[in-house]
PDB file of C-alpha atoms in Angstrom:
ATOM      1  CA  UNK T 739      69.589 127.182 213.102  1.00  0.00           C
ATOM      2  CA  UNK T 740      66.938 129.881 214.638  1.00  0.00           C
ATOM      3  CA  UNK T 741      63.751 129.487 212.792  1.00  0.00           C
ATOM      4  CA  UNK T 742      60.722 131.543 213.287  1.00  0.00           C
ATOM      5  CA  UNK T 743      58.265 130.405 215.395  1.00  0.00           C
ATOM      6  CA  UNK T 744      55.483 128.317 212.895  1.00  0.00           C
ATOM      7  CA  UNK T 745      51.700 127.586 212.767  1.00  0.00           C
ATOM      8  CA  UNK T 746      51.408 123.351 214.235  1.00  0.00           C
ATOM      9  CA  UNK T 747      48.617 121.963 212.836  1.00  0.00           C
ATOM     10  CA  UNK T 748      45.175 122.675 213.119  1.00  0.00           C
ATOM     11  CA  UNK T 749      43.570 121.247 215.976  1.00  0.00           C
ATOM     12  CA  UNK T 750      39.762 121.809 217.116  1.00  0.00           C
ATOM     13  CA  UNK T 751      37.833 119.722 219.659  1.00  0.00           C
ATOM     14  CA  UNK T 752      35.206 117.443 217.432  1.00  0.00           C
ATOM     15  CA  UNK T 753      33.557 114.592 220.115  1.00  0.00           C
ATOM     16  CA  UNK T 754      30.502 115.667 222.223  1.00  0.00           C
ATOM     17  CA  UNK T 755      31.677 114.348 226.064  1.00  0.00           C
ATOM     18  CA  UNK T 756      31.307 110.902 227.388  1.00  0.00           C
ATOM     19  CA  UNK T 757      27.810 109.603 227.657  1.00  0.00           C
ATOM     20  CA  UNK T 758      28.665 107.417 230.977  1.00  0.00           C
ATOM     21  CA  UNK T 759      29.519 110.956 232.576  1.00  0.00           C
ATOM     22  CA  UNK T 760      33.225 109.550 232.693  1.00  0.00           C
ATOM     23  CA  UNK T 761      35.274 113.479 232.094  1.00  0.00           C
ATOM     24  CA  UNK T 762      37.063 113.375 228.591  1.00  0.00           C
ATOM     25  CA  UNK T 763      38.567 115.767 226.274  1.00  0.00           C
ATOM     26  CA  UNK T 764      39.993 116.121 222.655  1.00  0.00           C
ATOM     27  CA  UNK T 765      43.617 115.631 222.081  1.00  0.00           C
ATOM     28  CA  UNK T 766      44.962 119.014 220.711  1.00  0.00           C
ATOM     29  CA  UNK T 767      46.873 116.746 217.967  1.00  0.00           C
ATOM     30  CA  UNK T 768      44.857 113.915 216.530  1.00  0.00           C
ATOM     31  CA  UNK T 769      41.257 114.870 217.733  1.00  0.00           C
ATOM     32  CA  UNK T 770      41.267 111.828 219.927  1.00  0.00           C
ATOM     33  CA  UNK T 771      38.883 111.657 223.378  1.00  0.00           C
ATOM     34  CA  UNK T 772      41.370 111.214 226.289  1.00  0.00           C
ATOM     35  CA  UNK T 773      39.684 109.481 229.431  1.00  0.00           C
ATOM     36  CA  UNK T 774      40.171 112.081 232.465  1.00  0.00           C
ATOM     37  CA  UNK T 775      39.218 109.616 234.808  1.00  0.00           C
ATOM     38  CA  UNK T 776      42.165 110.020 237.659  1.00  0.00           C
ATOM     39  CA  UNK T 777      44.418 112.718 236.146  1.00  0.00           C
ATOM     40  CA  UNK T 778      42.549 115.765 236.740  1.00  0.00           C
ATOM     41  CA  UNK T 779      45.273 116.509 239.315  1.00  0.00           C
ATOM     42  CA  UNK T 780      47.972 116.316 236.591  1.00  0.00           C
ATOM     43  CA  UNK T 781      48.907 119.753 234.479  1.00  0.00           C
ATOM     44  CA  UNK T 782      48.909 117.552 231.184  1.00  0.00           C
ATOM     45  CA  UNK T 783      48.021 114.379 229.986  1.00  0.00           C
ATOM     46  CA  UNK T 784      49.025 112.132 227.560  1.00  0.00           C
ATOM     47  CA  UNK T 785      47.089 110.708 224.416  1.00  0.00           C
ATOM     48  CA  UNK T 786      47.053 107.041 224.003  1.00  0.00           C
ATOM     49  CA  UNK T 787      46.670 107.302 219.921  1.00  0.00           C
ATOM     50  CA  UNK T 788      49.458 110.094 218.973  1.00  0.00           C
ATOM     51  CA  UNK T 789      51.457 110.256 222.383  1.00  0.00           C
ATOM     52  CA  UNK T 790      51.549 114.090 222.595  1.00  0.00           C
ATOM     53  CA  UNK T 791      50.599 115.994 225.556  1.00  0.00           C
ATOM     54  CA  UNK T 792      47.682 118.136 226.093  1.00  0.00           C
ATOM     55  CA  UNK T 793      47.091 120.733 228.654  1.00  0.00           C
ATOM     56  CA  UNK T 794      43.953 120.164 231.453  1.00  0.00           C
ATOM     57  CA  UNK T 795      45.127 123.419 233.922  1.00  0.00           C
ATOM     58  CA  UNK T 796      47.177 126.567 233.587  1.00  0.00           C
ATOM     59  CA  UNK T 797      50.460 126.428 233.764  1.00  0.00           C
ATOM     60  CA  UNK T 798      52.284 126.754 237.273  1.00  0.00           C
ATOM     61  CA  UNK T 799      52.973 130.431 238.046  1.00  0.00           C
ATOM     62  CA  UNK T 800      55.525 131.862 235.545  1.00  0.00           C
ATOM     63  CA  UNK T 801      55.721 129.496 233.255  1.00  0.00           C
ATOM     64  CA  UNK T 802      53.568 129.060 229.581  1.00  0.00           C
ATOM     65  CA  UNK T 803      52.945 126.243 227.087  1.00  0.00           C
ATOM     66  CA  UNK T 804      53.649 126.385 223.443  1.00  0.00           C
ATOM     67  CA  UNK T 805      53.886 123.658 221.228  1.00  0.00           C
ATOM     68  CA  UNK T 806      56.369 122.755 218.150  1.00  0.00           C
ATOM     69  CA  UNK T 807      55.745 122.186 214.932  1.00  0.00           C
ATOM     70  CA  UNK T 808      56.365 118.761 214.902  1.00  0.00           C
ATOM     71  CA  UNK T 809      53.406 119.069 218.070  1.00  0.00           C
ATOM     72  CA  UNK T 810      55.893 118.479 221.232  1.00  0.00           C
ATOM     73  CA  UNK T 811      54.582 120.664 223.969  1.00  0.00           C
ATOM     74  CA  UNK T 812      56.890 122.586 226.035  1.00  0.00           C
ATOM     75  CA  UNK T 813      56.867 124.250 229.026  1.00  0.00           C
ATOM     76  CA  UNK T 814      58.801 127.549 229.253  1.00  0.00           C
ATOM     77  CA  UNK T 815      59.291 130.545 230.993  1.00  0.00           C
ATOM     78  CA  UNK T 816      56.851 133.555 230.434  1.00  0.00           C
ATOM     79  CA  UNK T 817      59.928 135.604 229.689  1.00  0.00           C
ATOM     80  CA  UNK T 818      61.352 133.472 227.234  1.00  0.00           C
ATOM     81  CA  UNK T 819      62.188 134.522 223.682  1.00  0.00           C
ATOM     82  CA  UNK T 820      63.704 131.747 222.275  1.00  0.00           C
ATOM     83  CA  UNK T 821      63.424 127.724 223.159  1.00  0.00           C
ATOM     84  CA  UNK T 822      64.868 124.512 221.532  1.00  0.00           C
ATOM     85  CA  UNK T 823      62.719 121.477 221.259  1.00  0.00           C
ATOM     86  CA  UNK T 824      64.136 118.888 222.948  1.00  0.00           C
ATOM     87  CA  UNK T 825      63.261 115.889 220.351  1.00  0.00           C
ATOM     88  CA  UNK T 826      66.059 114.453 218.516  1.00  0.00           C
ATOM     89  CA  UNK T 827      64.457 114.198 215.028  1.00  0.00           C
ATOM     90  CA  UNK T 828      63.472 118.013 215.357  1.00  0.00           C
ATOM     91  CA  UNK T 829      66.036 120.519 217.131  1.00  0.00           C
ATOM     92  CA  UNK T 830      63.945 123.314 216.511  1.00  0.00           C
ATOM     93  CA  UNK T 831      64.856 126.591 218.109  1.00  0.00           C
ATOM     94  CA  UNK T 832      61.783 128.680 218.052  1.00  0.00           C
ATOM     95  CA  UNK T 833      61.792 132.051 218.245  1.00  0.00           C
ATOM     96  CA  UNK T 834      58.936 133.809 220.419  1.00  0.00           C
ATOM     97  CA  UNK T 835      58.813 137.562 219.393  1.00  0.00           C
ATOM     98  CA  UNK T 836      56.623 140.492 220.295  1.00  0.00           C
ATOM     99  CA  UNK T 837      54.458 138.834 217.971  1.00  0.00           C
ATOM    100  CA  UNK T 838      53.291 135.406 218.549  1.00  0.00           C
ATOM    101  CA  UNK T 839      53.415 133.160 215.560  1.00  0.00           C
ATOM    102  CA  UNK T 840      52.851 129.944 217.704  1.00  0.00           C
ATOM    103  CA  UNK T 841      49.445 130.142 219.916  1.00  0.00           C
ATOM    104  CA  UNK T 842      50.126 129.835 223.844  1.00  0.00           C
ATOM    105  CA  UNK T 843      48.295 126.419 224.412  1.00  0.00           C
ATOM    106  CA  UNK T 844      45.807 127.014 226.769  1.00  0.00           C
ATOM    107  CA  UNK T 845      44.317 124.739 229.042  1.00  0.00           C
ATOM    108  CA  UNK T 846      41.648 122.436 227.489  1.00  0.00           C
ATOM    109  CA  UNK T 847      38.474 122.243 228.196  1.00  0.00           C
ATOM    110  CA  UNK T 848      35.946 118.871 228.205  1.00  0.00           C
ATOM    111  CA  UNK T 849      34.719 118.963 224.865  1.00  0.00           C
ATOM    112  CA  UNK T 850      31.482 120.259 223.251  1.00  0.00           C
ATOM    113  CA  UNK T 851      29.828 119.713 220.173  1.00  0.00           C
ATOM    114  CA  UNK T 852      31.614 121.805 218.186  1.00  0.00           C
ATOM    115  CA  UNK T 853      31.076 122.212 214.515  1.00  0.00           C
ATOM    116  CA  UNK T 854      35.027 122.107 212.896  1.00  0.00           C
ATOM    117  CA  UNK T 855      35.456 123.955 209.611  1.00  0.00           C
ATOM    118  CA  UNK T 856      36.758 120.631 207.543  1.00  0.00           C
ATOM    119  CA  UNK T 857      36.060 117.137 207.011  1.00  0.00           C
ATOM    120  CA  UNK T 858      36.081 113.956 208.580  1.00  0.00           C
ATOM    121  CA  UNK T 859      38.110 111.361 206.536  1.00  0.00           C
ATOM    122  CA  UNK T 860      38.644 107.574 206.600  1.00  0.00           C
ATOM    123  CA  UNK T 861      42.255 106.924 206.005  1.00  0.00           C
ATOM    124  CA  UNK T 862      43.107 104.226 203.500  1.00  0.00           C
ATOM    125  CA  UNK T 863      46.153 102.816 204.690  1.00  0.00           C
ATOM    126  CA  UNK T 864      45.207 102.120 208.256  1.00  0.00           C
ATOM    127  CA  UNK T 865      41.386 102.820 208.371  1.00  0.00           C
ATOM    128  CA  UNK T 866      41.290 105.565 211.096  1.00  0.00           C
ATOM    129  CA  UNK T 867      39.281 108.601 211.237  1.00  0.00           C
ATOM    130  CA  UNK T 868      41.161 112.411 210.921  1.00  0.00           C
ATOM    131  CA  UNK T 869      40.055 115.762 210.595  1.00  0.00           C
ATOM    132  CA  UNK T 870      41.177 117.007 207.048  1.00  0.00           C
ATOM    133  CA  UNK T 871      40.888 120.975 207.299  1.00  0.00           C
ATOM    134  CA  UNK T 872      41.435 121.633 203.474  1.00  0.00           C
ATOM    135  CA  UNK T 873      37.955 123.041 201.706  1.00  0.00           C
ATOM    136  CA  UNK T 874      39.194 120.831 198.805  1.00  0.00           C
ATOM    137  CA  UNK T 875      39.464 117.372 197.897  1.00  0.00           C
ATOM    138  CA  UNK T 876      41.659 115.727 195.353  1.00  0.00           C
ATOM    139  CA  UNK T 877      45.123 116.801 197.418  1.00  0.00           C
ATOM    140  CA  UNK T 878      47.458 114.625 199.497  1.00  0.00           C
ATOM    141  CA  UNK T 879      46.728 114.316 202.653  1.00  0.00           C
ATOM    142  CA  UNK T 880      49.081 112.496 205.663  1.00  0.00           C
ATOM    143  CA  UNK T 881      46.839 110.231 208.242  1.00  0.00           C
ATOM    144  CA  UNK T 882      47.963 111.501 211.945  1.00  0.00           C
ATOM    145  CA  UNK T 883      47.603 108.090 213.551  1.00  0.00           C
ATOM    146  CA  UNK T 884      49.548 106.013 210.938  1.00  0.00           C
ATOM    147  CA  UNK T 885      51.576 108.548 209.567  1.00  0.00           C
ATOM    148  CA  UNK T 886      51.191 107.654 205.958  1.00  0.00           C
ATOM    149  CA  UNK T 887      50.284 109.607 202.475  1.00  0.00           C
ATOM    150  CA  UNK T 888      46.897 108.905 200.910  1.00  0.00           C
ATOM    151  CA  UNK T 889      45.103 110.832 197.885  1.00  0.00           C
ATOM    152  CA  UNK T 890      41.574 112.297 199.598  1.00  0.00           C
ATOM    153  CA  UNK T 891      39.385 111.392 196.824  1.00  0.00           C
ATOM    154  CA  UNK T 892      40.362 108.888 193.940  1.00  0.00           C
ATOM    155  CA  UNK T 893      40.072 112.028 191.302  1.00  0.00           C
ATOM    156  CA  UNK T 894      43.864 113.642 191.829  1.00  0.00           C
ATOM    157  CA  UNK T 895      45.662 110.100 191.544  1.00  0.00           C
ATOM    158  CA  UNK T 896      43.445 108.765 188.257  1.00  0.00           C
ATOM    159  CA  UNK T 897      44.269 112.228 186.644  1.00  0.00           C
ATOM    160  CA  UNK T 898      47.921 111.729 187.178  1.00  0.00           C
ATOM    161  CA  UNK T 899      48.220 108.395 186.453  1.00  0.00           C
ATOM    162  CA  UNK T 900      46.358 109.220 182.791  1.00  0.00           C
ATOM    163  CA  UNK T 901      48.748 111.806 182.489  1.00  0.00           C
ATOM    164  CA  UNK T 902      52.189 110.125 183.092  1.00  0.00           C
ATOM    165  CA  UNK T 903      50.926 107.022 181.045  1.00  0.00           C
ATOM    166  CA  UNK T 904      50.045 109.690 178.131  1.00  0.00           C
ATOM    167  CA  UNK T 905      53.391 111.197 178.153  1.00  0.00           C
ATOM    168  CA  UNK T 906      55.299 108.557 179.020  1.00  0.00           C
ATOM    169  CA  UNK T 907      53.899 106.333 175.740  1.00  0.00           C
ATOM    170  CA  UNK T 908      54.704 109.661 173.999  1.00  0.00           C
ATOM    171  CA  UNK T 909      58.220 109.243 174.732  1.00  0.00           C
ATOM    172  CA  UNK T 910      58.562 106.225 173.854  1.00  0.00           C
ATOM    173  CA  UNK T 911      56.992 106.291 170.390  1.00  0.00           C
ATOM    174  CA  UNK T 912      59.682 109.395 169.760  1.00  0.00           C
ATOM    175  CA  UNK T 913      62.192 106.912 171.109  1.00  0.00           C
ATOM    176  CA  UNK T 914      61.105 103.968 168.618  1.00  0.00           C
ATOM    177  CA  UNK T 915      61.077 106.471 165.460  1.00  0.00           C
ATOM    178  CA  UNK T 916      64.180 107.858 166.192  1.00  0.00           C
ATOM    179  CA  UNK T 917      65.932 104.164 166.330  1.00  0.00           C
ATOM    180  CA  UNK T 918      64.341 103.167 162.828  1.00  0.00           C
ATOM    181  CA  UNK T 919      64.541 106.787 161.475  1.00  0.00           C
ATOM    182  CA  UNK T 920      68.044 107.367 162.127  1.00  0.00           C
ATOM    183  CA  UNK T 921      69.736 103.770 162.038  1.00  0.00           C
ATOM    184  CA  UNK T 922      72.125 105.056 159.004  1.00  0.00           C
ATOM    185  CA  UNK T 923      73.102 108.229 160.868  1.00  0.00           C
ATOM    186  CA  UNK T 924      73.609 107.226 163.749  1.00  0.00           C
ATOM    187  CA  UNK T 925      76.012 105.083 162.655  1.00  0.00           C
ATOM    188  CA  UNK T 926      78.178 107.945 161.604  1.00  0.00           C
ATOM    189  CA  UNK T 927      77.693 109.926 164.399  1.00  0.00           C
ATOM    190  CA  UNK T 928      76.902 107.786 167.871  1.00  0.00           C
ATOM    191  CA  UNK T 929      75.582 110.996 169.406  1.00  0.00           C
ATOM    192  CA  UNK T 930      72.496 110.266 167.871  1.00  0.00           C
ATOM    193  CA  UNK T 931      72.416 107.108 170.487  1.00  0.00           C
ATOM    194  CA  UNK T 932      72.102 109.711 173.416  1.00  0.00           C
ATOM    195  CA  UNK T 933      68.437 110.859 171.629  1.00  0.00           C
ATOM    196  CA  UNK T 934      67.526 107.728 171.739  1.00  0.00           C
ATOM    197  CA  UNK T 935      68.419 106.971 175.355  1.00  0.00           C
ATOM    198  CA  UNK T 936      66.951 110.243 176.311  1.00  0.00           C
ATOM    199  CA  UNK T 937      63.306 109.450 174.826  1.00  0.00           C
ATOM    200  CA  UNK T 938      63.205 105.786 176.261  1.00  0.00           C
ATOM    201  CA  UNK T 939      64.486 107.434 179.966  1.00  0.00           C
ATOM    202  CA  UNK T 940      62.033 109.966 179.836  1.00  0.00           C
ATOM    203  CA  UNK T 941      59.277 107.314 178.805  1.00  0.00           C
ATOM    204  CA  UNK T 942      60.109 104.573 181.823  1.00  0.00           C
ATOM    205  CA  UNK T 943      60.201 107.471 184.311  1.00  0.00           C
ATOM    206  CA  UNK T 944      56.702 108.431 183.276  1.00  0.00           C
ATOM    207  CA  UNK T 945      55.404 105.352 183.376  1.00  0.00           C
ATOM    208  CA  UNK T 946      56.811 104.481 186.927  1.00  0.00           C
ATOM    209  CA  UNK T 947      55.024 107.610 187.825  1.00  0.00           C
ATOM    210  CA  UNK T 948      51.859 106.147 186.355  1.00  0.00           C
ATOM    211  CA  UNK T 949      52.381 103.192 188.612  1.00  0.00           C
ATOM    212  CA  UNK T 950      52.951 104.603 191.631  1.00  0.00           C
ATOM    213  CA  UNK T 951      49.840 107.108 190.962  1.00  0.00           C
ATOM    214  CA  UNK T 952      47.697 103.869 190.692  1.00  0.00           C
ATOM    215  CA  UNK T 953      48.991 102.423 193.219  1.00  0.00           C
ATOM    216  CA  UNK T 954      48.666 104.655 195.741  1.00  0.00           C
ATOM    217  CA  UNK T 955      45.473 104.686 198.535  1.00  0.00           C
ATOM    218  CA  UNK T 956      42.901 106.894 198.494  1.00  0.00           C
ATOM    219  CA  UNK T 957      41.182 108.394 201.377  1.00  0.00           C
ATOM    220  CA  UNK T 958      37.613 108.945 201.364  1.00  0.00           C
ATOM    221  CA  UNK T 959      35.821 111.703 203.507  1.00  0.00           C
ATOM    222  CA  UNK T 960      32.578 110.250 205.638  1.00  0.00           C
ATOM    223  CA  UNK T 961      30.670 113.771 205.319  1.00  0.00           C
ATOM    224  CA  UNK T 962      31.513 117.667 204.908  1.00  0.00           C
ATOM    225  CA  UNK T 963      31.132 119.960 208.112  1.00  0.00           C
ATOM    226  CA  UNK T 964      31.894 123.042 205.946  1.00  0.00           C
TER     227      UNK T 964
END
């Protein structure tokens, strides 16, 4: 189906240039330095870490960039008002109106030290650094090299998991005093069995919520740039 075009994700240059002089830049995906060295007569060039494509010139004469959401970047005409995304697992076909909702990419530049408006976090799962551009912590956050959820700060997961294993023992107590407070009844009317069933549901599904709240890994930031 035709979707509007959409935001990707955020994406500032963080890494000061190489210190040996080599050229470098930021990948417009995953932050990562890209080594120039040899491909400063290509258009684009590819990232090593997330395998998406950033710009290094303008685009040949009539043609633009703009990238997907799911951070493919295409290549189409300056005319153009609608494209499809060529990946299999994304089919997009974005719509570019009067009013741009997806940024032209433009050409990037070797990188400064630039100050981002975010924070620097360690992932859990795979150890890599990422740029996490939410002012808060205590939220979900998904690592851009591994591809994997991780709580960013240990708060948000030990608050849930309190919370399920609260409600969930809740349920279960209703459950047990309902089978010894209405053994005789339910007898004459097995209904009663479905109250039970319900309480004792409710109470493992809270407490395999509780599980998988402690079990999942947290993310810790390094330092806060905003």
């Amino acid at each position: 189906s035709s979707l509007a075009a959409e935001l990707p994700p955020p994406y500032t240059a963080i890494a000061s240039p190489d210190a040996s002089g080599v050229p470098v830049i930021n990948c417009r995906v995953c932050q990562s330095l890209i080594n120039l060295d040899g491909k400063l007569h290509q258009h684009v060039v590819k990232c090593t870490v997330c395998n998406e494509a950033t710009p290094i010139k303008n685009p040949p004469s009539g043609k633009k960039y703009v990238r997907c959401q799911c951070n493919c970047l295409l290549i189409c005409k300056d005319t153009s008002r609608k494209i499809g995304c060529p990946r299999p697992n994304c089919r997009r076909i974005i719509t570019l109106g009067p009013v741009m909702l997806i940024p032209e990419e433009q050409p990037a530049q070797p990188a400064l030290p630039v100050q981002p408006d975010g924070t620097r976090v360690v992932c859990g799962h795979c150890g890599n650094t990422f740029l996490w551009m939410e002012l808060r912590f205590n939220t979900l956050a998904k690592c851009p090299h591994c591809k994997k959820i991780s709580s960013v700060g240990s708060a948000l997961p030990r608050r849930r998991c309190c919370a399920y294993i609260t409600i969930g023992m809740i349920c279960i107590f209703i459950g047990v005093g309902l089978t010894v407070g209405t053994q005789d009844f339910a007898r004459r009317f097995h209904a009663t069995y479905v109250s039970w069933a319900v309480a004792y549901l409710l109470g493992l599904i809270c407490l395999i919520r509780a599980c998988y709240w402690g079990a999942i890994k947290v993310s810790y930031p390094e330092h806060s740039f905003a």
